């Protein structure tokens, strides 16, 4: 019985993880499957796979024929990539400073940044909107980039600072002895060693930005600045909703997230499990 106990715990853990995975993927399955079906089939059998009778690409043809869809996709891509680059760069630099240098208020600064994780940024929507109006940034992608960068920095600093504390001091001191500047030490010695943490931050930061509807609706509702999530709302009417187009647009919006996960999956797993096993 003692020998079977670890096996039983392993089976139970895998069963729970598989069940959670199925629950998490179920909405994605429903969206993608129904995007390839006719409108009548969506309501008649929403969980059935498309067949010869129900298969229909009218949703995708409608979305792709909508001239603004590619503009929405491009806006989302620009906002997400630039925001993510800012979060990773400035978050890593701030984490390096907090973990490497000792100065008055170091701990207090770390706690202050950690508050950004605990306090939802949406509570400051009114103040943010007032700032953007005063700065003339309403209906610009810059407004979204600034908000998302500020939203992602606290988590980035919190995660990366813990990883950077594990980087060997001997390695950094050897670089200083060789005459490397602090910037060279940061970019050439420290960053390559925290790539798993960077991948973890990238995934956890990118998904909320790409899927967000709140700030695009508040700060950039103009036609030329709509993101893909906000642009999908054009197919949702007060009385009639084109569900084929809505589901097809959402299916296309899933692609970048899946590609990012496939690219960073190994680094993501390493980042999440780092330090769990000594």
CSV table of C-alpha atoms in Angstrom, one decimal:
chain,number,residue,atom,x,y,z
A,1,UNK,CA,0.0,0.0,0.0
A,2,UNK,CA,2.9,2.4,0.8
A,3,UNK,CA,4.3,1.9,-2.7
A,4,UNK,CA,0.9,2.6,-4.3
A,5,UNK,CA,0.3,5.8,-2.3
A,6,UNK,CA,2.6,8.1,-4.5
A,7,UNK,CA,1.1,6.6,-7.6
A,8,UNK,CA,-2.4,7.2,-6.3
A,9,UNK,CA,-1.6,10.8,-5.5
A,10,UNK,CA,-0.1,11.3,-9.0
A,11,UNK,CA,-3.2,9.9,-10.7
A,12,UNK,CA,-5.5,12.1,-8.5
A,13,UNK,CA,-3.4,15.2,-9.3
A,14,UNK,CA,-3.4,14.4,-13.0
A,15,UNK,CA,-7.2,13.8,-12.9
A,16,UNK,CA,-7.8,17.2,-11.3
A,17,UNK,CA,-5.5,18.9,-13.8
A,18,UNK,CA,-7.2,17.2,-16.7
A,19,UNK,CA,-10.6,18.2,-15.4
A,20,UNK,CA,-9.5,21.8,-15.0
A,21,UNK,CA,-8.0,21.8,-18.5
A,22,UNK,CA,-11.3,20.5,-20.0
A,23,UNK,CA,-13.3,23.1,-18.1
A,24,UNK,CA,-11.0,25.9,-19.2
A,25,UNK,CA,-10.9,24.9,-22.8
A,26,UNK,CA,-14.7,24.2,-23.1
A,27,UNK,CA,-15.6,27.8,-23.9
A,28,UNK,CA,-12.9,28.0,-26.5
A,29,UNK,CA,-14.1,24.7,-28.0
A,30,UNK,CA,-17.7,26.0,-28.3
A,31,UNK,CA,-16.6,29.3,-29.9
A,32,UNK,CA,-14.3,27.7,-32.5
A,33,UNK,CA,-16.7,24.8,-33.4
A,34,UNK,CA,-19.7,27.1,-33.8
A,35,UNK,CA,-17.7,29.6,-35.9
A,36,UNK,CA,-17.8,26.9,-38.7
A,37,UNK,CA,-21.5,26.3,-38.5
A,38,UNK,CA,-24.6,27.9,-40.0
A,39,UNK,CA,-26.7,30.2,-37.8
A,40,UNK,CA,-29.5,27.7,-37.6
A,41,UNK,CA,-27.1,24.9,-36.5
A,42,UNK,CA,-25.5,27.1,-33.8
A,43,UNK,CA,-28.9,27.4,-32.0
A,44,UNK,CA,-30.1,23.9,-32.8
A,45,UNK,CA,-27.0,22.0,-31.7
A,46,UNK,CA,-24.4,24.3,-30.1
A,47,UNK,CA,-22.2,21.4,-28.9
A,48,UNK,CA,-22.2,19.3,-32.1
A,49,UNK,CA,-19.3,19.3,-34.5
A,50,UNK,CA,-19.9,20.7,-37.9
A,51,UNK,CA,-20.9,18.2,-40.6
A,52,UNK,CA,-21.6,18.4,-44.3
A,53,UNK,CA,-25.0,19.9,-43.6
A,54,UNK,CA,-24.1,22.4,-41.0
A,55,UNK,CA,-20.6,23.5,-42.1
A,56,UNK,CA,-20.6,27.1,-43.2
A,57,UNK,CA,-17.9,29.7,-43.5
A,58,UNK,CA,-20.3,32.7,-43.7
A,59,UNK,CA,-19.0,34.0,-40.4
A,60,UNK,CA,-15.4,34.2,-41.7
A,61,UNK,CA,-16.4,35.6,-45.0
A,62,UNK,CA,-18.4,38.3,-43.2
A,63,UNK,CA,-15.5,39.2,-40.9
A,64,UNK,CA,-12.9,39.2,-43.6
A,65,UNK,CA,-15.1,41.3,-45.9
A,66,UNK,CA,-15.4,43.8,-43.1
A,67,UNK,CA,-12.7,46.2,-44.2
A,68,UNK,CA,-12.0,47.5,-40.7
A,69,UNK,CA,-11.3,44.1,-39.2
A,70,UNK,CA,-7.7,44.1,-40.3
A,71,UNK,CA,-7.4,47.6,-38.8
A,72,UNK,CA,-8.8,46.3,-35.5
A,73,UNK,CA,-6.3,43.4,-35.6
A,74,UNK,CA,-3.4,45.7,-36.3
A,75,UNK,CA,-4.4,48.1,-33.5
A,76,UNK,CA,-4.5,45.2,-31.0
A,77,UNK,CA,-1.2,43.9,-32.2
A,78,UNK,CA,0.5,47.3,-32.0
A,79,UNK,CA,-0.9,48.0,-28.5
A,80,UNK,CA,0.0,44.6,-27.2
A,81,UNK,CA,3.5,44.4,-28.6
A,82,UNK,CA,4.5,47.9,-27.6
A,83,UNK,CA,3.0,47.6,-24.1
A,84,UNK,CA,4.6,44.2,-23.6
A,85,UNK,CA,8.0,45.5,-24.7
A,86,UNK,CA,7.7,48.4,-22.3
A,87,UNK,CA,6.6,46.2,-19.4
A,88,UNK,CA,9.5,43.7,-20.0
A,89,UNK,CA,12.2,46.4,-20.4
A,90,UNK,CA,11.3,48.8,-17.7
A,91,UNK,CA,10.0,46.1,-15.4
A,92,UNK,CA,13.3,44.2,-15.7
A,93,UNK,CA,15.4,47.4,-15.1
A,94,UNK,CA,13.3,48.3,-12.0
A,95,UNK,CA,13.6,44.7,-10.7
A,96,UNK,CA,17.4,44.7,-11.3
A,97,UNK,CA,17.7,48.0,-9.4
A,98,UNK,CA,15.6,46.8,-6.4
A,99,UNK,CA,17.3,43.4,-6.2
A,100,UNK,CA,20.9,44.6,-6.8
A,101,UNK,CA,21.3,47.9,-5.0
A,102,UNK,CA,20.6,48.7,-1.4
A,103,UNK,CA,19.4,52.2,-0.7
A,104,UNK,CA,17.1,54.0,1.7
A,105,UNK,CA,13.5,53.1,0.9
A,106,UNK,CA,14.4,50.0,-1.1
A,107,UNK,CA,11.9,47.8,0.8
A,108,UNK,CA,9.3,50.5,0.8
A,109,UNK,CA,9.6,51.0,-2.9
A,110,UNK,CA,9.1,47.2,-3.5
A,111,UNK,CA,6.0,47.2,-1.3
A,112,UNK,CA,4.6,50.3,-3.1
A,113,UNK,CA,5.0,48.5,-6.5
A,114,UNK,CA,3.4,45.4,-5.0
A,115,UNK,CA,0.3,47.4,-4.2
A,116,UNK,CA,-0.3,47.7,-8.0
A,117,UNK,CA,-1.0,43.9,-8.0
A,118,UNK,CA,-3.5,44.2,-5.2
A,119,UNK,CA,-5.4,47.3,-6.4
A,120,UNK,CA,-7.3,46.9,-9.7
A,121,UNK,CA,-6.3,49.7,-12.1
A,122,UNK,CA,-10.0,50.0,-13.2
A,123,UNK,CA,-10.7,51.7,-9.9
A,124,UNK,CA,-8.9,54.7,-11.3
A,125,UNK,CA,-10.7,54.8,-14.6
A,126,UNK,CA,-12.2,58.3,-14.0
A,127,UNK,CA,-8.8,59.8,-13.1
A,128,UNK,CA,-7.1,58.0,-16.0
A,129,UNK,CA,-9.7,59.4,-18.4
A,130,UNK,CA,-9.3,62.9,-17.0
A,131,UNK,CA,-5.5,62.6,-17.5
A,132,UNK,CA,-5.9,61.4,-21.0
A,133,UNK,CA,-8.3,64.2,-21.9
A,134,UNK,CA,-6.0,66.8,-20.4
A,135,UNK,CA,-3.1,65.3,-22.4
A,136,UNK,CA,-5.1,65.1,-25.6
A,137,UNK,CA,-4.5,61.3,-25.8
A,138,UNK,CA,-8.2,60.2,-26.0
A,139,UNK,CA,-8.8,58.0,-29.1
A,140,UNK,CA,-5.1,57.3,-29.6
A,141,UNK,CA,-3.2,54.0,-29.2
A,142,UNK,CA,-0.7,55.8,-27.0
A,143,UNK,CA,-3.4,56.1,-24.2
A,144,UNK,CA,-3.9,52.3,-24.2
A,145,UNK,CA,-0.2,51.6,-24.3
A,146,UNK,CA,0.5,53.8,-21.3
A,147,UNK,CA,-2.3,52.3,-19.3
A,148,UNK,CA,-1.4,48.7,-20.1
A,149,UNK,CA,2.3,49.3,-19.4
A,150,UNK,CA,1.4,50.8,-16.0
A,151,UNK,CA,-1.0,47.9,-15.4
A,152,UNK,CA,1.7,45.2,-16.1
A,153,UNK,CA,4.7,46.8,-14.4
A,154,UNK,CA,3.9,45.8,-10.8
A,155,UNK,CA,3.6,42.1,-11.5
A,156,UNK,CA,6.7,42.2,-13.8
A,157,UNK,CA,8.8,43.9,-11.1
A,158,UNK,CA,7.5,41.5,-8.4
A,159,UNK,CA,8.3,38.3,-10.4
A,160,UNK,CA,11.6,39.4,-12.0
A,161,UNK,CA,13.1,40.8,-8.8
A,162,UNK,CA,12.7,37.4,-7.1
A,163,UNK,CA,14.5,35.7,-10.0
A,164,UNK,CA,17.3,38.4,-10.2
A,165,UNK,CA,18.1,37.9,-6.5
A,166,UNK,CA,19.0,34.3,-7.4
A,167,UNK,CA,21.6,35.4,-10.0
A,168,UNK,CA,25.1,34.8,-8.7
A,169,UNK,CA,26.8,37.8,-7.2
A,170,UNK,CA,30.2,36.4,-8.2
A,171,UNK,CA,29.1,36.5,-11.9
A,172,UNK,CA,28.1,40.1,-11.7
A,173,UNK,CA,31.2,41.1,-9.7
A,174,UNK,CA,33.4,39.3,-12.3
A,175,UNK,CA,31.8,41.4,-15.0
A,176,UNK,CA,32.5,44.6,-13.0
A,177,UNK,CA,36.2,43.5,-12.5
A,178,UNK,CA,36.4,43.0,-16.3
A,179,UNK,CA,35.2,46.6,-16.7
A,180,UNK,CA,31.7,46.0,-17.8
A,181,UNK,CA,29.2,48.8,-17.1
A,182,UNK,CA,26.1,48.2,-15.1
A,183,UNK,CA,24.1,48.3,-18.4
A,184,UNK,CA,26.3,45.6,-20.0
A,185,UNK,CA,26.0,43.5,-16.9
A,186,UNK,CA,22.2,43.9,-17.0
A,187,UNK,CA,21.7,43.1,-20.7
A,188,UNK,CA,24.5,40.5,-21.3
A,189,UNK,CA,24.7,38.7,-17.9
A,190,UNK,CA,21.5,39.0,-16.0
A,191,UNK,CA,18.7,39.1,-18.7
A,192,UNK,CA,19.8,35.8,-20.4
A,193,UNK,CA,19.6,34.0,-17.0
A,194,UNK,CA,16.0,35.2,-16.3
A,195,UNK,CA,14.5,34.3,-19.6
A,196,UNK,CA,12.0,31.8,-18.0
A,197,UNK,CA,10.8,34.6,-15.8
A,198,UNK,CA,10.6,37.0,-18.7
A,199,UNK,CA,8.5,34.5,-20.7
A,200,UNK,CA,6.2,34.0,-17.6
A,201,UNK,CA,5.7,37.8,-17.4
A,202,UNK,CA,5.1,38.1,-21.1
A,203,UNK,CA,2.3,35.5,-21.1
A,204,UNK,CA,0.6,36.8,-18.0
A,205,UNK,CA,0.8,40.4,-19.3
A,206,UNK,CA,-0.1,39.8,-22.9
A,207,UNK,CA,-3.4,37.9,-22.4
A,208,UNK,CA,-5.2,40.6,-20.3
A,209,UNK,CA,-4.0,43.3,-22.8
A,210,UNK,CA,-5.2,41.4,-25.8
A,211,UNK,CA,-8.5,40.4,-24.3
A,212,UNK,CA,-9.3,43.7,-22.6
A,213,UNK,CA,-12.6,45.5,-23.6
A,214,UNK,CA,-12.8,48.0,-20.8
A,215,UNK,CA,-10.1,50.6,-21.6
A,216,UNK,CA,-10.5,50.4,-25.4
A,217,UNK,CA,-14.2,51.2,-24.9
A,218,UNK,CA,-13.4,54.1,-22.5
A,219,UNK,CA,-10.2,55.6,-24.0
A,220,UNK,CA,-10.2,54.7,-27.7
A,221,UNK,CA,-13.7,54.0,-29.0
A,222,UNK,CA,-13.0,55.7,-32.4
A,223,UNK,CA,-13.2,53.6,-35.5
A,224,UNK,CA,-9.6,54.0,-36.4
A,225,UNK,CA,-8.4,53.0,-32.9
A,226,UNK,CA,-10.7,50.1,-32.0
A,227,UNK,CA,-9.0,46.9,-30.9
A,228,UNK,CA,-10.2,43.5,-32.1
A,229,UNK,CA,-12.3,42.8,-28.9
A,230,UNK,CA,-14.0,46.2,-29.3
A,231,UNK,CA,-14.3,45.8,-33.0
A,232,UNK,CA,-16.1,42.5,-32.6
A,233,UNK,CA,-18.9,44.4,-31.0
A,234,UNK,CA,-19.9,45.8,-34.5
A,235,UNK,CA,-21.5,42.4,-35.2
A,236,UNK,CA,-23.6,42.6,-32.0
A,237,UNK,CA,-26.8,44.6,-32.5
A,238,UNK,CA,-29.6,45.7,-30.2
A,239,UNK,CA,-32.1,43.4,-31.9
A,240,UNK,CA,-30.2,41.2,-34.3
A,241,UNK,CA,-26.7,39.7,-33.6
A,242,UNK,CA,-24.6,38.1,-36.3
A,243,UNK,CA,-23.4,35.2,-34.2
A,244,UNK,CA,-21.5,33.6,-37.1
A,245,UNK,CA,-19.4,36.8,-37.4
A,246,UNK,CA,-19.0,37.3,-33.7
A,247,UNK,CA,-17.8,33.7,-33.1
A,248,UNK,CA,-15.5,33.9,-36.2
A,249,UNK,CA,-13.9,37.2,-35.0
A,250,UNK,CA,-13.3,35.7,-31.6
A,251,UNK,CA,-11.8,32.6,-33.1
A,252,UNK,CA,-9.4,34.7,-35.1
A,253,UNK,CA,-8.6,36.7,-32.0
A,254,UNK,CA,-7.5,33.5,-30.2
A,255,UNK,CA,-4.7,32.8,-32.7
A,256,UNK,CA,-2.1,35.2,-31.4
A,257,UNK,CA,-2.5,34.0,-27.8
A,258,UNK,CA,-2.1,30.4,-28.9
A,259,UNK,CA,1.0,31.3,-31.0
A,260,UNK,CA,2.5,33.1,-28.0
A,261,UNK,CA,1.9,30.1,-25.8
A,262,UNK,CA,3.5,27.7,-28.3
A,263,UNK,CA,6.5,29.9,-28.5
A,264,UNK,CA,7.0,30.4,-24.8
A,265,UNK,CA,5.5,27.3,-23.4
A,266,UNK,CA,8.8,25.7,-22.4
A,267,UNK,CA,10.1,28.9,-20.9
A,268,UNK,CA,6.8,29.5,-19.2
A,269,UNK,CA,6.8,26.1,-17.5
A,270,UNK,CA,10.4,26.6,-16.4
A,271,UNK,CA,9.6,30.0,-15.0
A,272,UNK,CA,6.5,28.8,-13.0
A,273,UNK,CA,8.3,25.8,-11.6
A,274,UNK,CA,11.7,27.5,-10.9
A,275,UNK,CA,12.6,27.1,-7.2
A,276,UNK,CA,10.0,24.4,-6.6
A,277,UNK,CA,12.6,21.7,-6.8
A,278,UNK,CA,15.9,22.2,-5.1
